Amino acid sequence: MRLWLRLVLFFALLGLAYVAFFALLGVALRGYFLLTGFGPERAASAGEAMALGAEITLKLTLISGLAGLGLGIFAGMCRLSARAWVRLPAAFYIWIIRGTPLLVQILFAYNALPLLLRPLWPEAQQALTPYWAAFIALAVNVGAYNAEVVRAGIQAIPRGQWEAAWSLGLSPGDTLRFVVLPQALRIVVPPLVNNVVALLKDSSLASAIALTELALSGQRIISATFRPVEVYLAVAAIYLLLTTALTLFTNRLEERLRVAGR
């Protein structure tokens, strides 16, 4: 089967699995709340609200994780540059982000960033909704941690492989692309996966700026029903389900990379 056809088929199946997963999750949550004593109408609304919150959490994690991956690769490679004007800004970015709490970064992105951008972008206040402010803060945060992972992965490749590639006439860019990065990828995948799993759990901090993700959905249901035990058990179970699914997927990816590298 041709590659483009396999990709189309893969993404079609992925889309169907995504829709089916959240539809089934809503049904399962409704059944759970019925079993725990919620009325039929309340169980239906709670199940729907919590499934929607879980979907927002997963979407936010995936797009922030992808943006953070690109940012981390760029910053990690800048950290290895011999030029100080390239290396120092990357080091400063990593230092600032790793040294401040994620909650402060989320609050800054939502409350302070629009004010700073207003002279250049007058509509920044309207554009930076809680969702996009949380996206920026999470992507920038995980990007700093990914940068250190990428830097360590590249530095783990023995110096002799660089020199062997140069002796064969490869340029520094081709050496990095064809020799170093394929090997570094197998080293950095597990820690990058850990960062994504941590990001999914950290996304609950976005509730501080009133983004109705999974945690805030649960809190609102508790406010309406005064049933914290049942609701928090459901919230914890959904987080566990999502992190387990991510871990299984990345374990499979890690196995494929190990096989391809043999």
PDB file of C-alpha atoms in Angstrom:
ATOM      1  CA  MET A   1       0.000   0.000   0.000  1.00  0.00           C
ATOM      2  CA  ARG A   2       1.331   3.445  -0.869  1.00  0.00           C
ATOM      3  CA  LEU A   3       2.552   5.677   1.924  1.00  0.00           C
ATOM      4  CA  TRP A   4       0.056   8.497   1.341  1.00  0.00           C
ATOM      5  CA  LEU A   5      -2.811   6.002   1.333  1.00  0.00           C
ATOM      6  CA  ARG A   6      -1.584   4.474   4.577  1.00  0.00           C
ATOM      7  CA  LEU A   7      -1.385   7.934   6.143  1.00  0.00           C
ATOM      8  CA  VAL A   8      -4.911   8.814   5.003  1.00  0.00           C
ATOM      9  CA  LEU A   9      -6.199   5.519   6.374  1.00  0.00           C
ATOM     10  CA  PHE A  10      -4.321   6.012   9.643  1.00  0.00           C
ATOM     11  CA  PHE A  11      -5.694   9.507  10.253  1.00  0.00           C
ATOM     12  CA  ALA A  12      -9.213   8.429   9.249  1.00  0.00           C
ATOM     13  CA  LEU A  13      -9.108   5.586  11.776  1.00  0.00           C
ATOM     14  CA  LEU A  14      -7.606   7.921  14.369  1.00  0.00           C
ATOM     15  CA  GLY A  15     -10.443  10.411  13.845  1.00  0.00           C
ATOM     16  CA  LEU A  16     -13.075   7.690  14.154  1.00  0.00           C
ATOM     17  CA  ALA A  17     -11.414   6.338  17.307  1.00  0.00           C
ATOM     18  CA  TYR A  18     -11.340   9.856  18.775  1.00  0.00           C
ATOM     19  CA  VAL A  19     -15.060  10.453  18.167  1.00  0.00           C
ATOM     20  CA  ALA A  20     -16.001   6.972  19.397  1.00  0.00           C
ATOM     21  CA  PHE A  21     -13.878   7.339  22.535  1.00  0.00           C
ATOM     22  CA  PHE A  22     -15.560  10.508  23.748  1.00  0.00           C
ATOM     23  CA  ALA A  23     -19.036   9.272  22.790  1.00  0.00           C
ATOM     24  CA  LEU A  24     -18.460   6.104  24.819  1.00  0.00           C
ATOM     25  CA  LEU A  25     -16.953   8.128  27.651  1.00  0.00           C
ATOM     26  CA  GLY A  26     -20.096  10.264  27.864  1.00  0.00           C
ATOM     27  CA  VAL A  27     -22.282   7.145  27.969  1.00  0.00           C
ATOM     28  CA  ALA A  28     -20.071   5.506  30.610  1.00  0.00           C
ATOM     29  CA  LEU A  29     -20.093   8.622  32.794  1.00  0.00           C
ATOM     30  CA  ARG A  30     -23.849   8.883  32.551  1.00  0.00           C
ATOM     31  CA  GLY A  31     -24.165   5.256  33.667  1.00  0.00           C
ATOM     32  CA  TYR A  32     -21.698   5.828  36.489  1.00  0.00           C
ATOM     33  CA  PHE A  33     -23.587   8.831  37.847  1.00  0.00           C
ATOM     34  CA  LEU A  34     -26.879   6.945  37.618  1.00  0.00           C
ATOM     35  CA  LEU A  35     -25.382   4.089  39.620  1.00  0.00           C
ATOM     36  CA  THR A  36     -24.084   6.482  42.275  1.00  0.00           C
ATOM     37  CA  GLY A  37     -27.507   7.987  42.890  1.00  0.00           C
ATOM     38  CA  PHE A  38     -27.725  10.958  40.539  1.00  0.00           C
ATOM     39  CA  GLY A  39     -31.129  11.598  38.948  1.00  0.00           C
ATOM     40  CA  PRO A  40     -31.467  10.760  35.225  1.00  0.00           C
ATOM     41  CA  GLU A  41     -31.382  14.387  34.098  1.00  0.00           C
ATOM     42  CA  ARG A  42     -28.488  15.324  36.374  1.00  0.00           C
ATOM     43  CA  ALA A  43     -26.547  12.199  35.386  1.00  0.00           C
ATOM     44  CA  ALA A  44     -26.937  13.015  31.689  1.00  0.00           C
ATOM     45  CA  SER A  45     -25.822  16.634  32.068  1.00  0.00           C
ATOM     46  CA  ALA A  46     -22.906  15.692  34.358  1.00  0.00           C
ATOM     47  CA  GLY A  47     -21.715  12.955  32.008  1.00  0.00           C
ATOM     48  CA  GLU A  48     -21.894  15.266  29.010  1.00  0.00           C
ATOM     49  CA  ALA A  49     -20.107  18.117  30.813  1.00  0.00           C
ATOM     50  CA  MET A  50     -17.327  15.881  32.079  1.00  0.00           C
ATOM     51  CA  ALA A  51     -16.790  14.218  28.694  1.00  0.00           C
ATOM     52  CA  LEU A  52     -16.550  17.662  27.108  1.00  0.00           C
ATOM     53  CA  GLY A  53     -14.058  18.733  29.784  1.00  0.00           C
ATOM     54  CA  ALA A  54     -11.973  15.624  29.111  1.00  0.00           C
ATOM     55  CA  GLU A  55     -11.975  16.393  25.383  1.00  0.00           C
ATOM     56  CA  ILE A  56     -10.802  19.969  26.006  1.00  0.00           C
ATOM     57  CA  THR A  57      -8.057  18.641  28.303  1.00  0.00           C
ATOM     58  CA  LEU A  58      -6.828  16.165  25.699  1.00  0.00           C
ATOM     59  CA  LYS A  59      -6.928  18.684  22.834  1.00  0.00           C
ATOM     60  CA  LEU A  60      -5.093  21.275  24.893  1.00  0.00           C
ATOM     61  CA  THR A  61      -2.443  18.723  25.862  1.00  0.00           C
ATOM     62  CA  LEU A  62      -1.896  17.508  22.299  1.00  0.00           C
ATOM     63  CA  ILE A  63      -1.565  20.896  20.626  1.00  0.00           C
ATOM     64  CA  SER A  64       0.536  22.294  23.493  1.00  0.00           C
ATOM     65  CA  GLY A  65       2.709  19.179  23.413  1.00  0.00           C
ATOM     66  CA  LEU A  66       3.292  19.490  19.654  1.00  0.00           C
ATOM     67  CA  ALA A  67       4.119  23.199  19.914  1.00  0.00           C
ATOM     68  CA  GLY A  68       6.342  22.482  22.920  1.00  0.00           C
ATOM     69  CA  LEU A  69       8.144  19.757  20.988  1.00  0.00           C
ATOM     70  CA  GLY A  70       9.008  22.130  18.151  1.00  0.00           C
ATOM     71  CA  LEU A  71      10.027  24.827  20.606  1.00  0.00           C
ATOM     72  CA  GLY A  72      12.088  22.356  22.622  1.00  0.00           C
ATOM     73  CA  ILE A  73      13.988  21.055  19.578  1.00  0.00           C
ATOM     74  CA  PHE A  74      14.752  24.607  18.475  1.00  0.00           C
ATOM     75  CA  ALA A  75      15.828  25.799  21.941  1.00  0.00           C
ATOM     76  CA  GLY A  76      17.788  22.607  22.621  1.00  0.00           C
ATOM     77  CA  MET A  77      19.794  22.977  19.432  1.00  0.00           C
ATOM     78  CA  CYS A  78      20.363  26.664  20.162  1.00  0.00           C
ATOM     79  CA  ARG A  79      21.745  25.666  23.577  1.00  0.00           C
ATOM     80  CA  LEU A  80      24.430  23.644  21.779  1.00  0.00           C
ATOM     81  CA  SER A  81      25.462  26.446  19.446  1.00  0.00           C
ATOM     82  CA  ALA A  82      29.020  27.737  19.649  1.00  0.00           C
ATOM     83  CA  ARG A  83      27.730  31.283  19.078  1.00  0.00           C
ATOM     84  CA  ALA A  84      26.954  33.069  22.346  1.00  0.00           C
ATOM     85  CA  TRP A  85      24.216  35.263  20.818  1.00  0.00           C
ATOM     86  CA  VAL A  86      22.350  32.048  19.904  1.00  0.00           C
ATOM     87  CA  ARG A  87      23.147  30.001  23.009  1.00  0.00           C
ATOM     88  CA  LEU A  88      22.537  32.605  25.735  1.00  0.00           C
ATOM     89  CA  PRO A  89      18.922  33.583  24.830  1.00  0.00           C
ATOM     90  CA  ALA A  90      18.010  29.879  24.772  1.00  0.00           C
ATOM     91  CA  ALA A  91      19.676  29.347  28.160  1.00  0.00           C
ATOM     92  CA  PHE A  92      17.852  32.401  29.554  1.00  0.00           C
ATOM     93  CA  TYR A  93      14.480  31.110  28.309  1.00  0.00           C
ATOM     94  CA  ILE A  94      15.049  27.677  29.881  1.00  0.00           C
ATOM     95  CA  TRP A  95      16.229  29.235  33.140  1.00  0.00           C
ATOM     96  CA  ILE A  96      13.223  31.554  33.443  1.00  0.00           C
ATOM     97  CA  ILE A  97      10.601  28.936  32.604  1.00  0.00           C
ATOM     98  CA  ARG A  98      12.036  26.133  34.740  1.00  0.00           C
ATOM     99  CA  GLY A  99      12.515  28.477  37.674  1.00  0.00           C
ATOM    100  CA  THR A 100       8.943  29.799  37.879  1.00  0.00           C
ATOM    101  CA  PRO A 101       5.692  27.945  38.670  1.00  0.00           C
ATOM    102  CA  LEU A 102       3.446  26.925  35.795  1.00  0.00           C
ATOM    103  CA  LEU A 103       0.460  28.513  37.543  1.00  0.00           C
ATOM    104  CA  VAL A 104       2.214  31.903  37.497  1.00  0.00           C
ATOM    105  CA  GLN A 105       2.996  31.444  33.799  1.00  0.00           C
ATOM    106  CA  ILE A 106      -0.661  30.661  33.028  1.00  0.00           C
ATOM    107  CA  LEU A 107      -1.874  33.690  34.984  1.00  0.00           C
ATOM    108  CA  PHE A 108       0.743  35.858  33.272  1.00  0.00           C
ATOM    109  CA  ALA A 109      -0.294  34.645  29.808  1.00  0.00           C
ATOM    110  CA  TYR A 110      -3.939  35.406  30.510  1.00  0.00           C
ATOM    111  CA  ASN A 111      -3.748  38.621  32.553  1.00  0.00           C
ATOM    112  CA  ALA A 112      -0.453  40.328  31.666  1.00  0.00           C
ATOM    113  CA  LEU A 113       0.455  39.222  28.152  1.00  0.00           C
ATOM    114  CA  PRO A 114      -2.522  40.994  26.479  1.00  0.00           C
ATOM    115  CA  LEU A 115      -1.471  44.272  28.144  1.00  0.00           C
ATOM    116  CA  LEU A 116       2.104  43.888  26.875  1.00  0.00           C
ATOM    117  CA  LEU A 117       0.903  43.047  23.353  1.00  0.00           C
ATOM    118  CA  ARG A 118      -1.723  45.789  23.184  1.00  0.00           C
ATOM    119  CA  PRO A 119       0.551  48.470  21.569  1.00  0.00           C
ATOM    120  CA  LEU A 120       1.359  46.097  18.696  1.00  0.00           C
ATOM    121  CA  TRP A 121      -1.878  44.095  18.705  1.00  0.00           C
ATOM    122  CA  PRO A 122      -4.909  46.040  19.987  1.00  0.00           C
ATOM    123  CA  GLU A 123      -7.179  42.976  19.782  1.00  0.00           C
ATOM    124  CA  ALA A 124      -4.880  40.852  21.966  1.00  0.00           C
ATOM    125  CA  GLN A 125      -7.254  41.049  24.948  1.00  0.00           C
ATOM    126  CA  GLN A 126     -10.092  39.522  22.940  1.00  0.00           C
ATOM    127  CA  ALA A 127      -7.915  37.025  21.077  1.00  0.00           C
ATOM    128  CA  LEU A 128      -6.202  35.579  24.134  1.00  0.00           C
ATOM    129  CA  THR A 129      -9.145  33.674  25.526  1.00  0.00           C
ATOM    130  CA  PRO A 130      -8.548  31.300  28.463  1.00  0.00           C
ATOM    131  CA  TYR A 131      -7.996  28.457  25.996  1.00  0.00           C
ATOM    132  CA  TRP A 132      -5.296  30.199  23.958  1.00  0.00           C
ATOM    133  CA  ALA A 133      -3.641  31.724  27.017  1.00  0.00           C
ATOM    134  CA  ALA A 134      -3.407  28.233  28.539  1.00  0.00           C
ATOM    135  CA  PHE A 135      -2.056  26.893  25.245  1.00  0.00           C
ATOM    136  CA  ILE A 136       0.721  29.500  25.145  1.00  0.00           C
ATOM    137  CA  ALA A 137       1.708  28.957  28.771  1.00  0.00           C
ATOM    138  CA  LEU A 138       1.713  25.145  28.538  1.00  0.00           C
ATOM    139  CA  ALA A 139       3.611  25.083  25.230  1.00  0.00           C
ATOM    140  CA  VAL A 140       6.263  27.503  26.470  1.00  0.00           C
ATOM    141  CA  ASN A 141       6.582  25.583  29.745  1.00  0.00           C
ATOM    142  CA  VAL A 142       6.956  22.100  28.269  1.00  0.00           C
ATOM    143  CA  GLY A 143       9.204  23.522  25.528  1.00  0.00           C
ATOM    144  CA  ALA A 144      11.801  24.487  28.145  1.00  0.00           C
ATOM    145  CA  TYR A 145      11.843  20.989  29.628  1.00  0.00           C
ATOM    146  CA  ASN A 146      11.939  19.407  26.160  1.00  0.00           C
ATOM    147  CA  ALA A 147      14.908  21.618  25.266  1.00  0.00           C
ATOM    148  CA  GLU A 148      16.994  20.121  28.055  1.00  0.00           C
ATOM    149  CA  VAL A 149      15.977  16.609  26.990  1.00  0.00           C
ATOM    150  CA  VAL A 150      16.968  17.292  23.362  1.00  0.00           C
ATOM    151  CA  ARG A 151      20.265  18.863  24.415  1.00  0.00           C
ATOM    152  CA  ALA A 152      21.135  15.890  26.607  1.00  0.00           C
ATOM    153  CA  GLY A 153      20.145  13.426  23.863  1.00  0.00           C
ATOM    154  CA  ILE A 154      22.378  15.067  21.270  1.00  0.00           C
ATOM    155  CA  GLN A 155      25.290  15.322  23.711  1.00  0.00           C
ATOM    156  CA  ALA A 156      24.932  11.592  24.465  1.00  0.00           C
ATOM    157  CA  ILE A 157      26.032  10.745  20.917  1.00  0.00           C
ATOM    158  CA  PRO A 158      29.794  10.017  20.999  1.00  0.00           C
ATOM    159  CA  ARG A 159      32.004  12.721  19.552  1.00  0.00           C
ATOM    160  CA  GLY A 160      33.647  10.134  17.308  1.00  0.00           C
ATOM    161  CA  GLN A 161      30.471   9.802  15.238  1.00  0.00           C
ATOM    162  CA  TRP A 162      30.518  13.502  14.414  1.00  0.00           C
ATOM    163  CA  GLU A 163      34.162  13.277  13.400  1.00  0.00           C
ATOM    164  CA  ALA A 164      33.570  10.119  11.337  1.00  0.00           C
ATOM    165  CA  ALA A 165      30.724  11.821   9.445  1.00  0.00           C
ATOM    166  CA  TRP A 166      32.862  14.915   8.791  1.00  0.00           C
ATOM    167  CA  SER A 167      35.712  12.732   7.546  1.00  0.00           C
ATOM    168  CA  LEU A 168      33.280  11.270   4.983  1.00  0.00           C
ATOM    169  CA  GLY A 169      32.557  14.770   3.709  1.00  0.00           C
ATOM    170  CA  LEU A 170      29.198  15.421   5.400  1.00  0.00           C
ATOM    171  CA  SER A 171      28.454  19.007   6.372  1.00  0.00           C
ATOM    172  CA  PRO A 172      27.602  19.794  10.053  1.00  0.00           C
ATOM    173  CA  GLY A 173      23.916  20.128   9.085  1.00  0.00           C
ATOM    174  CA  ASP A 174      23.845  16.791   7.250  1.00  0.00           C
ATOM    175  CA  THR A 175      25.734  15.141  10.098  1.00  0.00           C
ATOM    176  CA  LEU A 176      23.113  16.353  12.524  1.00  0.00           C
ATOM    177  CA  ARG A 177      20.227  15.336  10.272  1.00  0.00           C
ATOM    178  CA  PHE A 178      21.370  11.935   9.032  1.00  0.00           C
ATOM    179  CA  VAL A 179      23.705  10.669  11.768  1.00  0.00           C
ATOM    180  CA  VAL A 180      23.067  12.317  15.134  1.00  0.00           C
ATOM    181  CA  LEU A 181      19.335  13.061  15.278  1.00  0.00           C
ATOM    182  CA  PRO A 182      18.154   9.538  14.315  1.00  0.00           C
ATOM    183  CA  GLN A 183      20.192   8.101  17.197  1.00  0.00           C
ATOM    184  CA  ALA A 184      19.308  10.894  19.619  1.00  0.00           C
ATOM    185  CA  LEU A 185      15.606  10.361  18.858  1.00  0.00           C
ATOM    186  CA  ARG A 186      15.672   6.896  20.381  1.00  0.00           C
ATOM    187  CA  ILE A 187      17.294   8.311  23.509  1.00  0.00           C
ATOM    188  CA  VAL A 188      14.951  11.264  24.015  1.00  0.00           C
ATOM    189  CA  VAL A 189      11.577   9.607  23.293  1.00  0.00           C
ATOM    190  CA  PRO A 190      11.007   8.222  26.847  1.00  0.00           C
ATOM    191  CA  PRO A 191      11.706  11.521  28.658  1.00  0.00           C
ATOM    192  CA  LEU A 192       9.691  13.457  26.067  1.00  0.00           C
ATOM    193  CA  VAL A 193       6.796  11.096  26.712  1.00  0.00           C
ATOM    194  CA  ASN A 194       7.095  11.724  30.431  1.00  0.00           C
ATOM    195  CA  ASN A 195       6.889  15.450  29.730  1.00  0.00           C
ATOM    196  CA  VAL A 196       3.661  14.984  27.733  1.00  0.00           C
ATOM    197  CA  VAL A 197       2.086  12.869  30.476  1.00  0.00           C
ATOM    198  CA  ALA A 198       3.069  15.499  33.053  1.00  0.00           C
ATOM    199  CA  LEU A 199       1.659  18.175  30.750  1.00  0.00           C
ATOM    200  CA  LEU A 200      -1.704  16.429  30.662  1.00  0.00           C
ATOM    201  CA  LYS A 201      -1.896  16.492  34.453  1.00  0.00           C
ATOM    202  CA  ASP A 202      -0.567  20.059  34.649  1.00  0.00           C
ATOM    203  CA  SER A 203      -3.290  21.235  32.247  1.00  0.00           C
ATOM    204  CA  SER A 204      -5.659  21.129  35.244  1.00  0.00           C
ATOM    205  CA  LEU A 205      -4.007  24.402  36.362  1.00  0.00           C
ATOM    206  CA  ALA A 206      -5.801  26.101  33.460  1.00  0.00           C
ATOM    207  CA  SER A 207      -8.917  25.992  35.638  1.00  0.00           C
ATOM    208  CA  ALA A 208      -7.383  29.010  37.445  1.00  0.00           C
ATOM    209  CA  ILE A 209      -8.275  31.182  34.431  1.00  0.00           C
ATOM    210  CA  ALA A 210     -11.770  29.669  34.108  1.00  0.00           C
ATOM    211  CA  LEU A 211     -11.012  27.284  31.255  1.00  0.00           C
ATOM    212  CA  THR A 212     -13.644  24.572  31.538  1.00  0.00           C
ATOM    213  CA  GLU A 213     -11.366  21.603  31.220  1.00  0.00           C
ATOM    214  CA  LEU A 214     -11.788  18.341  33.110  1.00  0.00           C
ATOM    215  CA  ALA A 215     -10.922  19.574  36.618  1.00  0.00           C
ATOM    216  CA  LEU A 216     -13.117  22.676  36.436  1.00  0.00           C
ATOM    217  CA  SER A 217     -15.959  20.634  34.932  1.00  0.00           C
ATOM    218  CA  GLY A 218     -15.790  18.403  37.981  1.00  0.00           C
ATOM    219  CA  GLN A 219     -15.747  21.358  40.367  1.00  0.00           C
ATOM    220  CA  ARG A 220     -18.839  22.852  38.743  1.00  0.00           C
ATOM    221  CA  ILE A 221     -20.703  19.551  39.009  1.00  0.00           C
ATOM    222  CA  ILE A 222     -19.754  19.367  42.695  1.00  0.00           C
ATOM    223  CA  SER A 223     -21.054  22.906  43.223  1.00  0.00           C
ATOM    224  CA  ALA A 224     -24.394  21.858  41.767  1.00  0.00           C
ATOM    225  CA  THR A 225     -24.710  18.441  43.430  1.00  0.00           C
ATOM    226  CA  PHE A 226     -22.574  18.532  46.612  1.00  0.00           C
ATOM    227  CA  ARG A 227     -21.239  15.065  45.722  1.00  0.00           C
ATOM    228  CA  PRO A 228     -17.432  15.495  45.839  1.00  0.00           C
ATOM    229  CA  VAL A 229     -16.542  11.826  46.389  1.00  0.00           C
ATOM    230  CA  GLU A 230     -18.297  10.499  43.299  1.00  0.00           C
ATOM    231  CA  VAL A 231     -17.195  13.385  41.079  1.00  0.00           C
ATOM    232  CA  TYR A 232     -13.536  13.448  42.110  1.00  0.00           C
ATOM    233  CA  LEU A 233     -13.329   9.663  41.675  1.00  0.00           C
ATOM    234  CA  ALA A 234     -14.628  10.106  38.125  1.00  0.00           C
ATOM    235  CA  VAL A 235     -12.174  12.957  37.424  1.00  0.00           C
ATOM    236  CA  ALA A 236      -9.244  10.921  38.735  1.00  0.00           C
ATOM    237  CA  ALA A 237     -10.318   7.867  36.705  1.00  0.00           C
ATOM    238  CA  ILE A 238     -10.482   9.912  33.478  1.00  0.00           C
ATOM    239  CA  TYR A 239      -7.027  11.397  34.058  1.00  0.00           C
ATOM    240  CA  LEU A 240      -5.716   7.893  34.730  1.00  0.00           C
ATOM    241  CA  LEU A 241      -7.370   6.610  31.552  1.00  0.00           C
ATOM    242  CA  LEU A 242      -5.878   9.399  29.422  1.00  0.00           C
ATOM    243  CA  THR A 243      -2.367   9.078  30.861  1.00  0.00           C
ATOM    244  CA  THR A 244      -2.481   5.284  30.457  1.00  0.00           C
ATOM    245  CA  ALA A 245      -3.547   5.622  26.821  1.00  0.00           C
ATOM    246  CA  LEU A 246      -0.712   8.089  26.166  1.00  0.00           C
ATOM    247  CA  THR A 247       1.812   5.831  27.883  1.00  0.00           C
ATOM    248  CA  LEU A 248       0.700   2.745  25.932  1.00  0.00           C
ATOM    249  CA  PHE A 249       0.867   4.651  22.651  1.00  0.00           C
ATOM    250  CA  THR A 250       4.345   5.956  23.343  1.00  0.00           C
ATOM    251  CA  ASN A 251       5.564   2.564  24.587  1.00  0.00           C
ATOM    252  CA  ARG A 252       4.522   1.176  21.227  1.00  0.00           C
ATOM    253  CA  LEU A 253       6.327   4.021  19.472  1.00  0.00           C
ATOM    254  CA  GLU A 254       9.437   3.346  21.525  1.00  0.00           C
ATOM    255  CA  GLU A 255       9.361  -0.337  20.523  1.00  0.00           C
ATOM    256  CA  ARG A 256       9.059   0.604  16.856  1.00  0.00           C
ATOM    257  CA  LEU A 257      12.020   2.960  17.123  1.00  0.00           C
ATOM    258  CA  ARG A 258      14.058   0.261  18.864  1.00  0.00           C
ATOM    259  CA  VAL A 259      13.286  -2.227  16.099  1.00  0.00           C
ATOM    260  CA  ALA A 260      14.059   0.308  13.377  1.00  0.00           C
ATOM    261  CA  GLY A 261      17.408   1.091  14.997  1.00  0.00           C
ATOM    262  CA  ARG A 262      18.643  -2.480  15.012  1.00  0.00           C
TER     263      ARG A 262
END
